[in-house]
PDB file of C-alpha atoms in Angstrom:
ATOM      1  CA  MET A   1       0.000   0.000   0.000  1.00  0.00           C
ATOM      2  CA  THR A   2       1.286   3.460  -0.815  1.00  0.00           C
ATOM      3  CA  THR A   3       0.776   6.773   0.856  1.00  0.00           C
ATOM      4  CA  ARG A   4       1.934  10.293   0.184  1.00  0.00           C
ATOM      5  CA  GLY A   5       3.225  13.107   2.254  1.00  0.00           C
ATOM      6  CA  VAL A   6       5.391  16.184   2.443  1.00  0.00           C
ATOM      7  CA  LEU A   7       8.894  16.790   3.744  1.00  0.00           C
ATOM      8  CA  TYR A   8       9.443  20.324   4.991  1.00  0.00           C
ATOM      9  CA  VAL A   9      13.053  21.267   5.623  1.00  0.00           C
ATOM     10  CA  HIS A  10      12.562  24.457   7.609  1.00  0.00           C
ATOM     11  CA  SER A  11      16.218  25.333   8.052  1.00  0.00           C
ATOM     12  CA  ALA A  12      19.510  23.770   7.081  1.00  0.00           C
ATOM     13  CA  PRO A  13      23.003  25.230   6.805  1.00  0.00           C
ATOM     14  CA  ARG A  14      24.080  25.473   3.153  1.00  0.00           C
ATOM     15  CA  ALA A  15      26.765  22.798   3.597  1.00  0.00           C
ATOM     16  CA  LEU A  16      24.122  20.327   4.808  1.00  0.00           C
ATOM     17  CA  CYS A  17      21.738  20.768   1.847  1.00  0.00           C
ATOM     18  CA  PRO A  18      23.381  18.217  -0.506  1.00  0.00           C
ATOM     19  CA  HIS A  19      23.524  15.701   2.342  1.00  0.00           C
ATOM     20  CA  VAL A  20      19.790  16.154   2.957  1.00  0.00           C
ATOM     21  CA  GLU A  21      19.109  15.503  -0.741  1.00  0.00           C
ATOM     22  CA  TRP A  22      21.310  12.402  -0.665  1.00  0.00           C
ATOM     23  CA  ALA A  23      19.590  11.025   2.465  1.00  0.00           C
ATOM     24  CA  VAL A  24      16.093  11.684   1.124  1.00  0.00           C
ATOM     25  CA  GLY A  25      17.008  10.143  -2.226  1.00  0.00           C
ATOM     26  CA  GLY A  26      18.299   7.061  -0.440  1.00  0.00           C
ATOM     27  CA  VAL A  27      14.967   6.594   1.321  1.00  0.00           C
ATOM     28  CA  LEU A  28      12.872   7.272  -1.797  1.00  0.00           C
ATOM     29  CA  GLY A  29      15.111   5.211  -4.065  1.00  0.00           C
ATOM     30  CA  THR A  30      15.618   7.988  -6.590  1.00  0.00           C
ATOM     31  CA  ARG A  31      17.839  11.001  -7.088  1.00  0.00           C
ATOM     32  CA  VAL A  32      16.400  14.035  -5.313  1.00  0.00           C
ATOM     33  CA  THR A  33      17.200  17.647  -6.131  1.00  0.00           C
ATOM     34  CA  LEU A  34      15.425  20.125  -3.891  1.00  0.00           C
ATOM     35  CA  ASP A  35      14.740  23.772  -4.683  1.00  0.00           C
ATOM     36  CA  TRP A  36      16.454  25.602  -1.826  1.00  0.00           C
ATOM     37  CA  ILE A  37      15.539  29.159  -0.852  1.00  0.00           C
ATOM     38  CA  ARG A  38      16.894  31.345   1.936  1.00  0.00           C
ATOM     39  CA  GLN A  39      15.255  31.002   5.340  1.00  0.00           C
ATOM     40  CA  PRO A  40      14.616  34.544   6.608  1.00  0.00           C
ATOM     41  CA  ALA A  41      13.871  33.305  10.150  1.00  0.00           C
ATOM     42  CA  SER A  42      17.472  32.132  10.484  1.00  0.00           C
ATOM     43  CA  PRO A  43      19.970  34.000   8.310  1.00  0.00           C
ATOM     44  CA  GLY A  44      22.534  31.709   6.722  1.00  0.00           C
ATOM     45  CA  THR A  45      20.151  28.772   6.493  1.00  0.00           C
ATOM     46  CA  TRP A  46      18.017  27.411   3.662  1.00  0.00           C
ATOM     47  CA  ARG A  47      14.582  25.860   3.376  1.00  0.00           C
ATOM     48  CA  SER A  48      12.843  23.515   0.963  1.00  0.00           C
ATOM     49  CA  GLU A  49       9.920  21.158   0.677  1.00  0.00           C
ATOM     50  CA  LEU A  50       9.195  17.981  -1.225  1.00  0.00           C
ATOM     51  CA  SER A  51       5.945  16.146  -1.888  1.00  0.00           C
ATOM     52  CA  TRP A  52       6.600  12.426  -1.920  1.00  0.00           C
ATOM     53  CA  GLN A  53       4.783   9.165  -2.539  1.00  0.00           C
ATOM     54  CA  GLY A  54       5.927   5.835  -1.169  1.00  0.00           C
ATOM     55  CA  GLN A  55       5.189   2.777   0.886  1.00  0.00           C
ATOM     56  CA  VAL A  56       3.597   3.051   4.308  1.00  0.00           C
ATOM     57  CA  GLY A  57       6.470   3.786   6.689  1.00  0.00           C
ATOM     58  CA  THR A  58       8.278   6.155   4.331  1.00  0.00           C
ATOM     59  CA  ALA A  59       7.695   9.103   6.682  1.00  0.00           C
ATOM     60  CA  SER A  60       9.365   7.191   9.486  1.00  0.00           C
ATOM     61  CA  ARG A  61      12.323   6.286   7.296  1.00  0.00           C
ATOM     62  CA  LEU A  62      12.706   9.923   6.158  1.00  0.00           C
ATOM     63  CA  ALA A  63      12.631  11.190   9.743  1.00  0.00           C
ATOM     64  CA  SER A  64      15.177   8.557  10.784  1.00  0.00           C
ATOM     65  CA  ALA A  65      17.480   9.465   7.906  1.00  0.00           C
ATOM     66  CA  LEU A  66      17.441  13.163   8.866  1.00  0.00           C
ATOM     67  CA  ARG A  67      17.311  13.088  12.652  1.00  0.00           C
ATOM     68  CA  GLY A  68      21.045  12.775  13.218  1.00  0.00           C
ATOM     69  CA  TRP A  69      21.925  16.256  11.958  1.00  0.00           C
ATOM     70  CA  HIS A  70      21.789  18.626  14.892  1.00  0.00           C
ATOM     71  CA  LEU A  71      21.484  21.864  12.879  1.00  0.00           C
ATOM     72  CA  LEU A  72      18.470  20.700  10.857  1.00  0.00           C
ATOM     73  CA  ARG A  73      14.848  21.700  11.469  1.00  0.00           C
ATOM     74  CA  PHE A  74      12.297  19.623   9.589  1.00  0.00           C
ATOM     75  CA  GLU A  75       8.849  18.086   9.518  1.00  0.00           C
ATOM     76  CA  VAL A  76       7.620  15.020   7.671  1.00  0.00           C
ATOM     77  CA  THR A  77       3.954  14.238   7.212  1.00  0.00           C
ATOM     78  CA  ALA A  78       2.235  11.184   5.767  1.00  0.00           C
ATOM     79  CA  GLU A  79      -1.423  10.970   4.851  1.00  0.00           C
ATOM     80  CA  PRO A  80      -3.521   8.132   6.209  1.00  0.00           C
ATOM     81  CA  CYS A  81      -4.371   5.320   3.795  1.00  0.00           C
ATOM     82  CA  ALA A  82      -6.453   2.152   3.845  1.00  0.00           C
ATOM     83  CA  THR A  83      -3.913   0.239   5.949  1.00  0.00           C
ATOM     84  CA  ALA A  84      -2.361   2.927   8.173  1.00  0.00           C
ATOM     85  CA  GLU A  85      -3.085   6.097  10.059  1.00  0.00           C
ATOM     86  CA  GLY A  86      -1.259   9.266   9.074  1.00  0.00           C
ATOM     87  CA  GLU A  87       1.919  10.430  10.756  1.00  0.00           C
ATOM     88  CA  ARG A  88       3.718  13.618  11.620  1.00  0.00           C
ATOM     89  CA  TYR A  89       7.344  13.973  12.628  1.00  0.00           C
ATOM     90  CA  SER A  90       8.827  17.272  13.802  1.00  0.00           C
ATOM     91  CA  SER A  91      12.471  17.837  14.656  1.00  0.00           C
ATOM     92  CA  THR A  92      14.417  20.763  16.091  1.00  0.00           C
ATOM     93  CA  PRO A  93      18.005  21.034  17.331  1.00  0.00           C
ATOM     94  CA  ASP A  94      16.895  21.839  20.880  1.00  0.00           C
ATOM     95  CA  LEU A  95      13.958  19.450  21.301  1.00  0.00           C
ATOM     96  CA  GLY A  96      14.908  16.481  19.166  1.00  0.00           C
ATOM     97  CA  ILE A  97      12.192  14.552  17.372  1.00  0.00           C
ATOM     98  CA  PHE A  98       8.435  14.406  17.970  1.00  0.00           C
ATOM     99  CA  HIS A  99       6.129  11.791  16.482  1.00  0.00           C
ATOM    100  CA  ALA A 100       2.351  11.782  16.340  1.00  0.00           C
ATOM    101  CA  VAL A 101      -0.238   9.582  14.706  1.00  0.00           C
ATOM    102  CA  THR A 102      -2.829  11.574  12.764  1.00  0.00           C
ATOM    103  CA  GLY A 103      -6.356  10.757  11.687  1.00  0.00           C
ATOM    104  CA  ILE A 104      -8.071  11.378   8.369  1.00  0.00           C
ATOM    105  CA  HIS A 105      -8.705  15.030   9.216  1.00  0.00           C
ATOM    106  CA  GLY A 106      -5.153  15.718  10.395  1.00  0.00           C
ATOM    107  CA  ASP A 107      -5.973  15.592  14.100  1.00  0.00           C
ATOM    108  CA  ILE A 108      -3.341  14.133  16.412  1.00  0.00           C
ATOM    109  CA  LEU A 109      -4.524  10.849  17.909  1.00  0.00           C
ATOM    110  CA  ILE A 110      -3.175  10.252  21.402  1.00  0.00           C
ATOM    111  CA  PRO A 111      -3.248   6.630  22.574  1.00  0.00           C
ATOM    112  CA  GLU A 112      -5.027   5.917  25.838  1.00  0.00           C
ATOM    113  CA  ASP A 113      -1.888   4.611  27.562  1.00  0.00           C
ATOM    114  CA  ARG A 114      -0.008   7.859  26.850  1.00  0.00           C
ATOM    115  CA  LEU A 115      -2.873   9.895  28.346  1.00  0.00           C
ATOM    116  CA  ARG A 116      -2.904   7.642  31.415  1.00  0.00           C
ATOM    117  CA  ALA A 117       0.865   8.064  31.798  1.00  0.00           C
ATOM    118  CA  ALA A 118       0.516  11.864  31.586  1.00  0.00           C
ATOM    119  CA  LEU A 119      -2.188  11.787  34.269  1.00  0.00           C
ATOM    120  CA  SER A 120      -0.011   9.560  36.433  1.00  0.00           C
ATOM    121  CA  ARG A 121       3.042  11.837  36.071  1.00  0.00           C
ATOM    122  CA  ALA A 122       0.983  14.900  36.919  1.00  0.00           C
ATOM    123  CA  ASP A 123      -0.438  13.189  40.010  1.00  0.00           C
ATOM    124  CA  ARG A 124       2.776  11.483  41.168  1.00  0.00           C
ATOM    125  CA  ASP A 125       5.360  14.171  40.369  1.00  0.00           C
ATOM    126  CA  GLY A 126       3.170  17.237  40.735  1.00  0.00           C
ATOM    127  CA  THR A 127       3.796  18.251  37.120  1.00  0.00           C
ATOM    128  CA  ASP A 128       1.320  20.429  35.305  1.00  0.00           C
ATOM    129  CA  LEU A 129      -1.267  18.304  33.468  1.00  0.00           C
ATOM    130  CA  GLN A 130      -1.708  20.969  30.802  1.00  0.00           C
ATOM    131  CA  ALA A 131       2.035  20.908  30.066  1.00  0.00           C
ATOM    132  CA  GLU A 132       1.966  17.099  29.867  1.00  0.00           C
ATOM    133  CA  VAL A 133      -0.897  17.181  27.343  1.00  0.00           C
ATOM    134  CA  GLU A 134       0.811  19.952  25.367  1.00  0.00           C
ATOM    135  CA  LYS A 135       3.875  17.701  25.011  1.00  0.00           C
ATOM    136  CA  LEU A 136       1.644  14.879  23.742  1.00  0.00           C
ATOM    137  CA  LEU A 137       0.255  17.296  21.136  1.00  0.00           C
ATOM    138  CA  GLY A 138       3.713  18.516  20.099  1.00  0.00           C
ATOM    139  CA  LYS A 139       3.161  22.100  21.237  1.00  0.00           C
ATOM    140  CA  PRO A 140       6.813  22.748  22.178  1.00  0.00           C
ATOM    141  CA  TRP A 141       7.831  21.706  18.638  1.00  0.00           C
ATOM    142  CA  ASP A 142       5.059  23.796  17.084  1.00  0.00           C
ATOM    143  CA  ASP A 143       6.134  26.811  19.122  1.00  0.00           C
ATOM    144  CA  GLU A 144       9.750  26.467  18.010  1.00  0.00           C
ATOM    145  CA  LEU A 145       8.970  25.732  14.348  1.00  0.00           C
ATOM    146  CA  GLU A 146       6.235  28.318  13.783  1.00  0.00           C
ATOM    147  CA  PRO A 147       8.562  31.194  12.790  1.00  0.00           C
ATOM    148  CA  PHE A 148      10.227  28.857  10.275  1.00  0.00           C
ATOM    149  CA  ARG A 149       6.934  27.719   8.728  1.00  0.00           C
ATOM    150  CA  HIS A 150       5.964  31.117   7.409  1.00  0.00           C
ATOM    151  CA  ALA A 151       6.887  31.491   3.771  1.00  0.00           C
ATOM    152  CA  GLY A 152       9.776  33.816   3.107  1.00  0.00           C
ATOM    153  CA  GLU A 153      10.325  35.851  -0.007  1.00  0.00           C
ATOM    154  CA  GLY A 154      10.212  33.580  -3.033  1.00  0.00           C
ATOM    155  CA  ALA A 155       8.843  30.576  -1.149  1.00  0.00           C
ATOM    156  CA  PRO A 156       6.136  28.526  -2.828  1.00  0.00           C
ATOM    157  CA  VAL A 157       2.660  29.428  -1.630  1.00  0.00           C
ATOM    158  CA  ARG A 158      -0.106  26.865  -1.224  1.00  0.00           C
ATOM    159  CA  TRP A 159      -3.614  28.208  -1.263  1.00  0.00           C
ATOM    160  CA  LEU A 160      -5.872  26.240   1.050  1.00  0.00           C
ATOM    161  CA  HIS A 161      -9.622  26.389   0.791  1.00  0.00           C
ATOM    162  CA  GLN A 162     -11.715  25.997   3.884  1.00  0.00           C
ATOM    163  CA  VAL A 163     -14.229  23.181   3.695  1.00  0.00           C
ATOM    164  CA  VAL A 164     -17.203  23.436   6.006  1.00  0.00           C
TER     165      VAL A 164
END
C-alpha cells in the first residue's frame, strides 16, 4: 500500500543541503534535487519542501534518515491510507524529534496509555497536566517551528480552501 506526504526542511546550513538531498534520495530510491531558498527566520540557512509518494512507513524512514543532523529543522507528514493512520514527525536542534499519529482530518490521535501516563506523572510528580498534554500534542515543537513555517520571499505558496 502506498501513501503520500510532504517533507518540509525548515532550516539547514548550506553545507548540509546536498547531504539532505542524498539522504532523502536514499529513502525514496531515486535522485532528489530540492529547490532551496533562503530562510529569513534564520539568516545563513536554507529551506525547501518535497511532496513524496511511497510505501507506508516512508515518513518514518525519512525522519530517521534526517534526525542525526543537529542543525536541521524539519517536519515530515504522511497521509492516512487504507492500511495505516497518518503520521507527523517534527524535529528541532533543541527538542529532538516528535512523532504523532494523525487521523483522516489531520488531528493528532493520542493513545489511551499515553494519556494515562501523563495523568499519572501529573499526580505522582506534581507536574502540570496541561504541560503534559501539550507535550503529547507537540506544542513545544510547534512553538519552536512556527517562525520557520511562514513562507519567506520567493517561497512557494499553497492556497488552502476551507471546507465546512
